[in-house]
């Protein structure tokens, strides 16, 4: 390949944006041509992120669709929700490929979006165009598409853990309970008491109980996979660490199966997909084992006493749960190997 | 009170033992007369715990029932499980009051103990004498008794969260799922890779999935309260912090109730018990809010969509989950106010 | 004592204020009669600090000198610097005892204050009345006084480590270098990127290098003790933990002394003062060993190769470095034992 | 390049070994052909490090010089000190390139080694052959050499901060004080109470005060650069984080210089060396800003009041302080660009 794909990143000063930059800097087929922020335009990006000193020399561009069109082929939208719904249509209309990392195009129903996000939904015409980029599940749809809605962090960990058993029809879908835990970076760089070091260090807490906006996203995908409406219980917690999500998922099985059968099912479902690793019987993954990488590791435990299946699924929320999966989707869109630029090892310890 | 109760602590070099010492040092009616360790006898306790320099001058005593009898009125057994089963009967037989903080006398069935603990169970004659000291639930039995089996840390947080709704008969007891998270101090001072700083820092993981020995303890108490056999799903996780347990508990309700009714039920159940605090509607407790204290804080959320109740219960695992509740039980045994020596504020932040 | 001393706390919603409340709640001779905040007046204090639920029922009072006069005998000023300079004179003028925990009355020279704090200094007439409450050094002056300027957190750890050797005349005072490290709670509850969890977790950094406002405070006291002007090098760092300060202090000795002589010197200097603990030869304290307590632990190491003395001094920055020493000063002012209400054990682990 | 250099790693089960594996896996010119451990031979490496599942399939080889010779061209020795001194000569004798990450070949004087390491020193004939691989200082010697002694973690951060000012002759070398702080991973995977999570979390402490074995290594290099014997004061501390070293270094200047002159001096010294980044005036680096990368970031502050220079130098102890610099040295040995395989961005946050 002689020419590189030119990428612009909107929302470059958030954690998602900065991680996309880190990943794209070592991508062999991509060149970052514009880092964009609605605030701080004109200032060097490295001013706010000294770790980028002498690595990223670019100054932040303002949001200017014409300029973006001139400078880039693909746009990563790493802005907060409520922003992408307005921007993405403009970018699409001028012929840019768009990968939206926000929640604005994930829910097909505008009404559902409004109920959970408390924002005006995106234009239905564009909602209809968005491909939901859960790479290991809908990768075939991602190939050749030009507008991707990148999954949320919790949905990624949770759905990769649930899809095989639900798709196979073995799960009692009315019984699904998801107990999810996230590092604090999921809350972004915006200041707040919950993310204040002295309050969150040596602390563990639940938040948005029965109210988290990722609930309908998980339900929508499960419903699609199951072929029936699915309603789940979903609880989110904050862990005193920066990166990592662990979802503990509880499902009643419709019929008796052995743990071995279930592990086999998962191995077959993910065969050939290098970023999902199924742990062997009796082993469960830890968030640190995927830290800084695009892996999703899954462990399975069937309780003989209750017939209930416990699924443990872990990701790095900023990689597989955001920027990494966005790059993986770009790879699929472009017909490249899905691991291009992502084939690195978790950082341990 | 002119004379203080003399207390001996066996297992004084473990975290549970050291916390008991901290608590008893400010108890107005108790005097520590012997700190005991099977290893290290003869060495000053402060050698291994420099925070006790110039506070505890005592040297460690060896385990010698006759000596204990001479020096003390009550013995706290903070030894690992498998030790108390042998020692407690001897201490009881010489007329000492005993509070066992290990798991050895919690399960009435020796067979169940052996299956989950992989140890030989205690003598049934002594098992029958042990009062299970979940202070807010069985406090009346604790009063006047002389041999207490102190509840486990996970069972304390979990049962205080579950007993009111189960006792009231509103819970579908076949649906109970407990997703519990603990700080690392629960694993004690014994070295191991899971408690190695570089492995556990910035990490979150599940362990002993469907195998944790606190499962039958929770089931036994729920069964007793419900008047029927109860089998639960129980998952334990490690949080990168030192102290704190948060149990997220899921229960299907038999019939429709409002969140307000449920919160009222909990408030009434715990009326007059100062160490349980029920959060108001829409608020959930964080582990840091009980740090270093004997409180158990509980939040409740009813999901209208599923009819499922989510209960969040937090404690400091070494205080309410071990030494603090042991002192509370001593207070009840002796007829003192249950908060004697425990009426301090959580340390925040 | 039949009647308790009535205490008001201004700045009750900051970490210093909340810690004072925790400490005073178990003080046998003090009753908190007013918790005061310039913002949030009228709201229950526990709204912003749920760990105080059912412990502190008080609503926040506004700042009203007349009301404070009616309700209290002593006022703790835990407001940010720049506030106390205006308030303290008013409180003193109506006859209240005042303990100021801010930096406003620590520097005798208004000019120096202005240079380092970038604020207008306090009225010199009141500056002259303030007794600098470094309890183990100037305790005799504190006794019977009515207006205390409580030392800063870094100065407390540093000065307790330096005063004995400087006072004895053994230190080359032109050689003093203080390398200090603090937990993040020292930055208070005010939000900022440096105290944002995801930025500060797994991070260590220096800040305000050669510019920290505690520099002249340390120099002023050393100058007074040495009887000559002292200029030091002082560097402050943030540690990814909530509580604790460790000062590593380097001093050239004027003449040769042995490590034993130096340790003896420190032991003699602090004889009878229970809150300073000198470690034995070859041992150095850790911040966790004083966590949650009023202790200052000191270790000493003389390098035979260079003749340089290294002093390690640790405190809990919110206790001995703020609220705890303030209570200790109150005890001295009132003629009570200095440990009254403070005689508790560090929380470990 | 059609054929890759074949690399063996001895000590593959330690943190240094595992990090070398992570780095070499993405090195374009290197292939790992043997992972070696004195214990655990025959077991898959990923058994002990689940983050390597499906990435490193190799089983651990035993230490067998003949086999190593057959399978590899270069050997990284990541074994504890005391092991390399015996192995390196054998590996060199069979014609292998050797990069020793331990301390065994860093000190030219066997006597000094024995005094600080309490081990028998290596054979002087081989000591004489070892090139000290501080890449930015002695890179010219590294080029073309076949046996590298890789610098220690503390010496790397400290020396990169000191060499320019010492080499220039501006530093009073009798005044050098190094106050160094390290994450806990520096202590390795070996279990111990200091690295026990519950003891080290929320803790900060000094250790080996005036006794750390990296002292003579720093002094040796400074002496060589200064052309005179240098004796320093060196204190090491543990920070409750996994990765990162920050050295705060104090030096008296022989003559007056401005901060600008000094910053210029550093910029010139490191011109063209991409892994050292000098911060602009008034800015100091944080360890997180180099996390997971091979950078060493340096900030400088001259105190006008004392004429003393404060140097802040940060690295990731396992990358620039161990495996990363080892790979950088390999690059230099082989005549490749020094950044080959290392040109990645720090992971932030």
mmCIF file of C-alpha atoms in Angstrom, chain C residues 116 174-179 181 198-199 201-210 215 219 231-233 235 237 239-243 246 248 250 284-288 291 301-303 305-306 308 310 312 348-349, chain D residues 116 174-179 181 198-199 201-210 215 219 231-233 235 237 239-243 246 248 250 284-288 291 301-303 305-306 308 310 312 348-349:
data_model
loop_
_atom_site.group_PDB
_atom_site.id
_atom_site.type_symbol
_atom_site.label_atom_id
_atom_site.label_comp_id
_atom_site.label_asym_id
_atom_site.label_seq_id
_atom_site.Cartn_x
_atom_site.Cartn_y
_atom_site.Cartn_z
ATOM 1 C CA UNK C 116 4.220 32.887 48.827
ATOM 2 C CA UNK C 174 22.577 25.818 55.116
ATOM 3 C CA UNK C 175 22.480 22.200 53.906
ATOM 4 C CA UNK C 176 18.859 21.290 54.652
ATOM 5 C CA UNK C 177 16.936 19.630 51.845
ATOM 6 C CA UNK C 178 13.376 18.410 52.397
ATOM 7 C CA UNK C 179 11.911 15.968 49.906
ATOM 8 C CA UNK C 181 5.526 13.342 49.588
ATOM 9 C CA UNK C 198 -7.783 8.451 36.222
ATOM 10 C CA UNK C 199 -4.894 10.919 36.089
ATOM 11 C CA UNK C 201 -4.024 6.706 40.031
ATOM 12 C CA UNK C 202 -0.835 4.794 39.129
ATOM 13 C CA UNK C 203 1.006 8.111 38.991
ATOM 14 C CA UNK C 204 3.642 9.956 40.991
ATOM 15 C CA UNK C 205 4.683 13.533 40.385
ATOM 16 C CA UNK C 206 6.381 16.622 41.780
ATOM 17 C CA UNK C 207 4.515 19.923 41.991
ATOM 18 C CA UNK C 208 5.191 23.543 42.966
ATOM 19 C CA UNK C 209 8.926 22.741 42.850
ATOM 20 C CA UNK C 210 10.762 25.465 44.785
ATOM 21 C CA UNK C 215 8.618 26.686 52.623
ATOM 22 C CA UNK C 219 12.156 28.247 57.563
ATOM 23 C CA UNK C 231 16.921 28.831 53.982
ATOM 24 C CA UNK C 232 15.974 25.356 52.798
ATOM 25 C CA UNK C 233 15.294 23.491 49.579
ATOM 26 C CA UNK C 235 10.135 19.781 47.085
ATOM 27 C CA UNK C 237 5.243 15.353 45.496
ATOM 28 C CA UNK C 239 1.502 9.953 45.975
ATOM 29 C CA UNK C 240 -1.413 7.892 44.591
ATOM 30 C CA UNK C 241 -2.976 7.387 48.014
ATOM 31 C CA UNK C 242 -5.482 9.371 50.034
ATOM 32 C CA UNK C 243 -3.776 9.993 53.372
ATOM 33 C CA UNK C 246 6.441 11.235 54.386
ATOM 34 C CA UNK C 248 12.729 12.632 53.679
ATOM 35 C CA UNK C 250 18.812 15.579 54.392
ATOM 36 C CA UNK C 284 12.145 3.551 59.139
ATOM 37 C CA UNK C 285 8.463 4.316 59.405
ATOM 38 C CA UNK C 286 5.800 3.917 56.683
ATOM 39 C CA UNK C 287 2.849 6.276 56.318
ATOM 40 C CA UNK C 288 0.412 3.405 56.859
ATOM 41 C CA UNK C 291 -2.859 6.078 59.265
ATOM 42 C CA UNK C 301 19.986 7.079 59.278
ATOM 43 C CA UNK C 302 23.506 8.451 59.331
ATOM 44 C CA UNK C 303 25.585 7.708 56.255
ATOM 45 C CA UNK C 305 30.403 7.661 53.849
ATOM 46 C CA UNK C 306 29.140 11.230 53.537
ATOM 47 C CA UNK C 308 25.016 13.243 56.036
ATOM 48 C CA UNK C 310 18.754 11.236 56.551
ATOM 49 C CA UNK C 312 12.322 10.009 57.652
ATOM 50 C CA UNK C 348 -3.992 -1.085 59.939
ATOM 51 C CA UNK C 349 -4.021 -2.433 57.293
ATOM 52 C CA UNK D 116 26.780 -3.948 48.226
ATOM 53 C CA UNK D 174 30.155 16.368 46.557
ATOM 54 C CA UNK D 175 26.641 17.770 46.995
ATOM 55 C CA UNK D 176 24.602 15.238 45.042
ATOM 56 C CA UNK D 177 21.520 13.853 46.791
ATOM 57 C CA UNK D 178 19.177 11.472 44.985
ATOM 58 C CA UNK D 179 15.721 10.923 46.422
ATOM 59 C CA UNK D 181 10.737 6.632 44.311
ATOM 60 C CA UNK D 198 -2.981 -4.927 51.933
ATOM 61 C CA UNK D 199 0.296 -3.637 53.382
ATOM 62 C CA UNK D 201 -1.785 -0.172 49.177
ATOM 63 C CA UNK D 202 -2.380 3.309 50.624
ATOM 64 C CA UNK D 203 1.188 3.309 51.925
ATOM 65 C CA UNK D 204 4.465 5.058 51.173
ATOM 66 C CA UNK D 205 7.780 4.142 52.715
ATOM 67 C CA UNK D 206 11.562 4.392 52.474
ATOM 68 C CA UNK D 207 13.683 1.237 52.333
ATOM 69 C CA UNK D 208 17.368 0.277 52.283
ATOM 70 C CA UNK D 209 18.185 3.840 53.380
ATOM 71 C CA UNK D 210 21.874 4.474 52.597
ATOM 72 C CA UNK D 215 24.397 3.479 44.856
ATOM 73 C CA UNK D 219 28.681 6.680 41.592
ATOM 74 C CA UNK D 231 30.079 9.861 46.472
ATOM 75 C CA UNK D 232 26.340 10.479 46.654
ATOM 76 C CA UNK D 233 23.487 10.190 49.115
ATOM 77 C CA UNK D 235 17.424 7.074 49.222
ATOM 78 C CA UNK D 237 11.117 4.670 48.429
ATOM 79 C CA UNK D 239 5.075 4.129 45.867
ATOM 80 C CA UNK D 240 1.685 2.349 45.896
ATOM 81 C CA UNK D 241 1.627 1.872 42.136
ATOM 82 C CA UNK D 242 2.913 -0.868 39.875
ATOM 83 C CA UNK D 243 5.157 0.916 37.375
ATOM 84 C CA UNK D 246 10.743 9.287 39.728
ATOM 85 C CA UNK D 248 14.336 13.917 42.531
ATOM 86 C CA UNK D 250 19.582 17.864 44.232
ATOM 87 C CA UNK D 284 7.924 18.722 35.568
ATOM 88 C CA UNK D 285 7.127 15.251 34.362
ATOM 89 C CA UNK D 286 4.876 12.665 36.026
ATOM 90 C CA UNK D 287 5.578 8.933 35.909
ATOM 91 C CA UNK D 288 2.265 8.295 34.152
ATOM 92 C CA UNK D 291 3.937 4.649 31.407
ATOM 93 C CA UNK D 301 14.236 23.833 38.446
ATOM 94 C CA UNK D 302 16.891 26.204 39.706
ATOM 95 C CA UNK D 303 16.193 27.798 43.074
ATOM 96 C CA UNK D 305 17.389 31.499 46.754
ATOM 97 C CA UNK D 306 19.850 28.666 47.323
ATOM 98 C CA UNK D 308 20.617 24.616 44.122
ATOM 99 C CA UNK D 310 16.472 20.285 41.392
ATOM 100 C CA UNK D 312 13.090 15.533 38.207
ATOM 101 C CA UNK D 348 -2.504 7.217 29.139
ATOM 102 C CA UNK D 349 -4.461 7.344 31.317
#
